[in-house]
Amino acid sequence: MFITINKCKQYDVSLIKIGKLDEELHFRVFGHYWWQSCDNVLYSICLGMKTLVTLNNTHFIITVVKGTSVAAFQPDYICKANGVISSVYDTPSGAINFLYHTLFSSKTRFSGLLICGFNNEEINKQLLDDVPFQPFILTVNNLQMFIGMIRVSDQESFEYAGPGYLLSFIYRISAKKIKTLFVQQIHQRYCSIKEVWEKIEVLRNWDGRNLFGINHKKTQNLINILQTPSCTVNEWNNEIMMTQLYKHHLYKFTPANTPWYEFLLNWKEHNCNIIELYSVLKNIYSEEYQFKERELRAWKALLCSIGCTNITPFEKDKSEKKFWSKTENPANDKHIFLYLYENNFLDMSLPDNHSNLIVNKFWSCFNESLKANKKGSDGKSRILSIIANDFSYEKIKSNLLVAPTTIFDARKYARLNGPGAKQIEKPIRIVAKLSQEKLKQFSNFFEDKANVIMSSYKSDAKTQLPVLYLKNTKKSTLEKISRNISKWYKKNDFLLSAGRKSVLV
């Protein structure tokens, strides 16, 4: 499946254009065609990649293109030199050898992989830049397996691999030894690997877990790393990786249209490595937007996972401000801010004093409103339900001096009736005794053996009378309906089912 390049003749190859990674091509079903092995390491064959090599004092440029209709998901190659362009070939060797023979009428043959520079360490290093996941090869019992993508989950039955995990290999089947591509991918969290391979008529003597490669040591090492996703500041330009981290930490707690990635890229390009978190977040949200405590915690978790450090030199009770640094070694920034704080050089006040006064006035007015109302659902609970779900327990307790049980009741009131809404009136239940006439009718009905069946072994615990069961009237009801239908459709025959019995009308 993969050709390993050994140490051999060196060509002077230059990488003109790196090209791009295509998620559908490089990390999906046909991904193993788009990676080249060199010294047991896979390097990407990027779409649009261009390399230049000089042969016989002539510049040859090889370009990687997407496959033709015959092999639409495999890489093809075009070679150009002296204004002459080759046809599209499925190997770089075919393209370069054809054009060299056309120009010089020579039968000299070249290794296309060497001409493309896949044995050049500098080129290989550039090809791996911004790669979100580097596939690798597992060899199990002479079977080469291509691990195209690893995802994690909490499922122990999958060895903690998750939906999106992909492995493929080529195996010869049937008596004709036909080369067949097997692609394995986890789509659901709950499925049986054993059942999957029991439905396939090949490799029955293999353990399905071995064929999936999930219990291999190398796979498990990567799963352990991916279970705690992280990256460095230098990897912020890798949008695929950053999106994965965003979905892991922040996606569920912030509006979908939040320009989080634009904010991080702007900060990366800015000369200043330090930000005040709450101030910069206000700039990327609307003016009326109110942050929830869980959302702020999600932002902090995201910043930690992408290589940022909280360098705030004081506790939360001193100020709401939080300073974060994106440097790889934040120790110097910590020392500087600690020095500024200890010598009173830091402005600890909120950015907008007027806003601070408004906030204090809000809590004061709300506190007066609570004091003026009585306890209960139509008093304090209803008033507090207006803000109970928008502030944390600690915030409400510290500003309004109320008990946690009061906050709990207010949140329950908001869920049942709406924040501050009028309590929903419960329906009035009127209980009245049955009249003697109705009781007599009721008794006569249950004494009639045409309506009930008396239990021969079970009695009521209170009255000690035998338990009565209503007879099944389903059959008689259906027979009555069938008679009515037959009056309207005398010319037609209907087959009616009554319980387990069929009646032909």
PDB file of C-alpha atoms in Angstrom, residues 206-317:
ATOM      1  CA  TRP A 206      -9.048 -12.460  13.260  1.00  0.00           C
ATOM      2  CA  ASP A 207     -10.169 -10.628  16.349  1.00  0.00           C
ATOM      3  CA  GLY A 208     -12.252  -7.619  15.274  1.00  0.00           C
ATOM      4  CA  ARG A 209     -10.478  -5.391  17.789  1.00  0.00           C
ATOM      5  CA  ASN A 210      -7.130  -6.215  16.159  1.00  0.00           C
ATOM      6  CA  LEU A 211      -8.542  -5.428  12.720  1.00  0.00           C
ATOM      7  CA  PHE A 212      -9.781  -2.084  14.024  1.00  0.00           C
ATOM      8  CA  GLY A 213      -6.341  -1.402  15.497  1.00  0.00           C
ATOM      9  CA  ILE A 214      -7.842   0.143  18.625  1.00  0.00           C
ATOM     10  CA  ASN A 215      -5.926  -2.031  21.081  1.00  0.00           C
ATOM     11  CA  HIS A 216      -2.531  -1.415  19.462  1.00  0.00           C
ATOM     12  CA  LYS A 217       0.007   0.270  21.738  1.00  0.00           C
ATOM     13  CA  LYS A 218       0.637   3.176  19.343  1.00  0.00           C
ATOM     14  CA  THR A 219      -3.086   3.815  18.921  1.00  0.00           C
ATOM     15  CA  GLN A 220      -3.648   3.774  22.662  1.00  0.00           C
ATOM     16  CA  ASN A 221      -0.805   6.243  23.238  1.00  0.00           C
ATOM     17  CA  LEU A 222      -2.408   8.725  20.838  1.00  0.00           C
ATOM     18  CA  ILE A 223      -5.859   8.204  22.356  1.00  0.00           C
ATOM     19  CA  ASN A 224      -4.447   9.033  25.792  1.00  0.00           C
ATOM     20  CA  ILE A 225      -2.986  12.254  24.387  1.00  0.00           C
ATOM     21  CA  LEU A 226      -6.163  13.251  22.526  1.00  0.00           C
ATOM     22  CA  GLN A 227      -8.366  12.731  25.570  1.00  0.00           C
ATOM     23  CA  THR A 228      -6.959  16.017  26.850  1.00  0.00           C
ATOM     24  CA  PRO A 229      -6.849  18.157  23.665  1.00  0.00           C
ATOM     25  CA  SER A 230      -4.422  21.073  23.604  1.00  0.00           C
ATOM     26  CA  CYS A 231      -2.159  23.083  21.303  1.00  0.00           C
ATOM     27  CA  THR A 232       0.380  25.909  21.379  1.00  0.00           C
ATOM     28  CA  VAL A 233       0.145  29.506  20.197  1.00  0.00           C
ATOM     29  CA  ASN A 234       2.138  28.618  17.087  1.00  0.00           C
ATOM     30  CA  GLU A 235      -0.674  26.258  16.041  1.00  0.00           C
ATOM     31  CA  TRP A 236      -3.460  28.847  16.172  1.00  0.00           C
ATOM     32  CA  ASN A 237      -3.436  29.118  12.374  1.00  0.00           C
ATOM     33  CA  ASN A 238      -4.516  25.478  12.194  1.00  0.00           C
ATOM     34  CA  GLU A 239      -8.240  26.106  11.880  1.00  0.00           C
ATOM     35  CA  ILE A 240      -9.187  22.419  11.980  1.00  0.00           C
ATOM     36  CA  MET A 241      -7.427  21.854  15.300  1.00  0.00           C
ATOM     37  CA  MET A 242      -8.719  25.127  16.758  1.00  0.00           C
ATOM     38  CA  THR A 243     -12.271  24.228  15.761  1.00  0.00           C
ATOM     39  CA  GLN A 244     -11.934  20.888  17.539  1.00  0.00           C
ATOM     40  CA  LEU A 245     -10.805  22.659  20.718  1.00  0.00           C
ATOM     41  CA  TYR A 246     -13.622  25.202  20.366  1.00  0.00           C
ATOM     42  CA  LYS A 247     -16.203  22.419  20.075  1.00  0.00           C
ATOM     43  CA  HIS A 248     -14.664  20.629  23.047  1.00  0.00           C
ATOM     44  CA  HIS A 249     -14.670  23.617  25.417  1.00  0.00           C
ATOM     45  CA  LEU A 250     -16.831  26.541  24.249  1.00  0.00           C
ATOM     46  CA  TYR A 251     -19.307  25.399  21.595  1.00  0.00           C
ATOM     47  CA  LYS A 252     -22.156  24.508  23.980  1.00  0.00           C
ATOM     48  CA  PHE A 253     -21.952  27.674  26.076  1.00  0.00           C
ATOM     49  CA  THR A 254     -21.716  30.607  23.648  1.00  0.00           C
ATOM     50  CA  PRO A 255     -23.776  31.875  20.671  1.00  0.00           C
ATOM     51  CA  ALA A 256     -22.951  30.226  17.344  1.00  0.00           C
ATOM     52  CA  ASN A 257     -22.106  33.551  15.672  1.00  0.00           C
ATOM     53  CA  THR A 258     -19.414  34.474  18.201  1.00  0.00           C
ATOM     54  CA  PRO A 259     -16.223  35.515  16.293  1.00  0.00           C
ATOM     55  CA  TRP A 260     -14.000  33.543  18.655  1.00  0.00           C
ATOM     56  CA  TYR A 261     -11.464  32.489  16.010  1.00  0.00           C
ATOM     57  CA  GLU A 262     -11.117  35.985  14.582  1.00  0.00           C
ATOM     58  CA  PHE A 263     -10.449  37.292  18.089  1.00  0.00           C
ATOM     59  CA  LEU A 264      -7.685  34.723  18.686  1.00  0.00           C
ATOM     60  CA  LEU A 265      -6.017  35.378  15.329  1.00  0.00           C
ATOM     61  CA  ASN A 266      -6.032  39.142  15.970  1.00  0.00           C
ATOM     62  CA  TRP A 267      -4.464  38.581  19.364  1.00  0.00           C
ATOM     63  CA  LYS A 268      -1.837  36.283  17.835  1.00  0.00           C
ATOM     64  CA  GLU A 269      -0.807  38.990  15.356  1.00  0.00           C
ATOM     65  CA  HIS A 270      -0.836  41.738  18.004  1.00  0.00           C
ATOM     66  CA  ASN A 271       2.484  42.746  19.530  1.00  0.00           C
ATOM     67  CA  CYS A 272       1.100  42.712  23.067  1.00  0.00           C
ATOM     68  CA  ASN A 273       1.050  39.242  24.606  1.00  0.00           C
ATOM     69  CA  ILE A 274      -1.242  40.190  27.507  1.00  0.00           C
ATOM     70  CA  ILE A 275      -4.984  40.876  27.556  1.00  0.00           C
ATOM     71  CA  GLU A 276      -7.578  41.635  30.206  1.00  0.00           C
ATOM     72  CA  LEU A 277     -10.090  38.878  29.501  1.00  0.00           C
ATOM     73  CA  TYR A 278     -13.410  40.539  30.388  1.00  0.00           C
ATOM     74  CA  SER A 279     -12.549  43.742  28.538  1.00  0.00           C
ATOM     75  CA  VAL A 280     -11.669  42.015  25.245  1.00  0.00           C
ATOM     76  CA  LEU A 281     -14.667  39.677  25.433  1.00  0.00           C
ATOM     77  CA  LYS A 282     -17.014  42.659  25.667  1.00  0.00           C
ATOM     78  CA  ASN A 283     -15.628  43.866  22.345  1.00  0.00           C
ATOM     79  CA  ILE A 284     -16.629  40.697  20.466  1.00  0.00           C
ATOM     80  CA  TYR A 285     -20.159  40.456  21.891  1.00  0.00           C
ATOM     81  CA  SER A 286     -23.073  42.855  21.536  1.00  0.00           C
ATOM     82  CA  GLU A 287     -23.475  45.641  24.107  1.00  0.00           C
ATOM     83  CA  GLU A 288     -26.615  44.121  25.639  1.00  0.00           C
ATOM     84  CA  TYR A 289     -25.108  40.636  25.921  1.00  0.00           C
ATOM     85  CA  GLN A 290     -24.830  39.262  29.458  1.00  0.00           C
ATOM     86  CA  PHE A 291     -22.232  36.638  30.264  1.00  0.00           C
ATOM     87  CA  LYS A 292     -23.078  33.612  32.319  1.00  0.00           C
ATOM     88  CA  GLU A 293     -20.586  32.196  34.758  1.00  0.00           C
ATOM     89  CA  ARG A 294     -20.477  28.837  32.955  1.00  0.00           C
ATOM     90  CA  GLU A 295     -19.633  30.584  29.686  1.00  0.00           C
ATOM     91  CA  LEU A 296     -16.734  32.460  31.267  1.00  0.00           C
ATOM     92  CA  ARG A 297     -15.387  29.213  32.693  1.00  0.00           C
ATOM     93  CA  ALA A 298     -15.582  27.699  29.202  1.00  0.00           C
ATOM     94  CA  TRP A 299     -13.558  30.614  27.802  1.00  0.00           C
ATOM     95  CA  LYS A 300     -10.896  30.081  30.460  1.00  0.00           C
ATOM     96  CA  ALA A 301     -10.749  26.342  29.705  1.00  0.00           C
ATOM     97  CA  LEU A 302     -10.312  27.103  25.998  1.00  0.00           C
ATOM     98  CA  LEU A 303      -7.495  29.573  26.675  1.00  0.00           C
ATOM     99  CA  CYS A 304      -5.694  27.045  28.872  1.00  0.00           C
ATOM    100  CA  SER A 305      -5.961  24.361  26.181  1.00  0.00           C
ATOM    101  CA  ILE A 306      -4.453  26.608  23.471  1.00  0.00           C
ATOM    102  CA  GLY A 307      -1.337  27.555  25.411  1.00  0.00           C
ATOM    103  CA  CYS A 308      -2.445  30.673  27.351  1.00  0.00           C
ATOM    104  CA  THR A 309      -1.801  31.294  31.048  1.00  0.00           C
ATOM    105  CA  ASN A 310      -3.680  33.218  33.708  1.00  0.00           C
ATOM    106  CA  ILE A 311      -1.151  35.673  35.189  1.00  0.00           C
ATOM    107  CA  THR A 312      -3.564  37.613  37.438  1.00  0.00           C
ATOM    108  CA  PRO A 313      -1.572  38.493  40.596  1.00  0.00           C
ATOM    109  CA  PHE A 314      -4.571  38.980  42.915  1.00  0.00           C
ATOM    110  CA  GLU A 315      -7.602  37.051  44.100  1.00  0.00           C
ATOM    111  CA  LYS A 316     -11.158  37.473  42.839  1.00  0.00           C
ATOM    112  CA  ASP A 317     -12.263  39.441  45.896  1.00  0.00           C
TER     113      ASP A 317
END
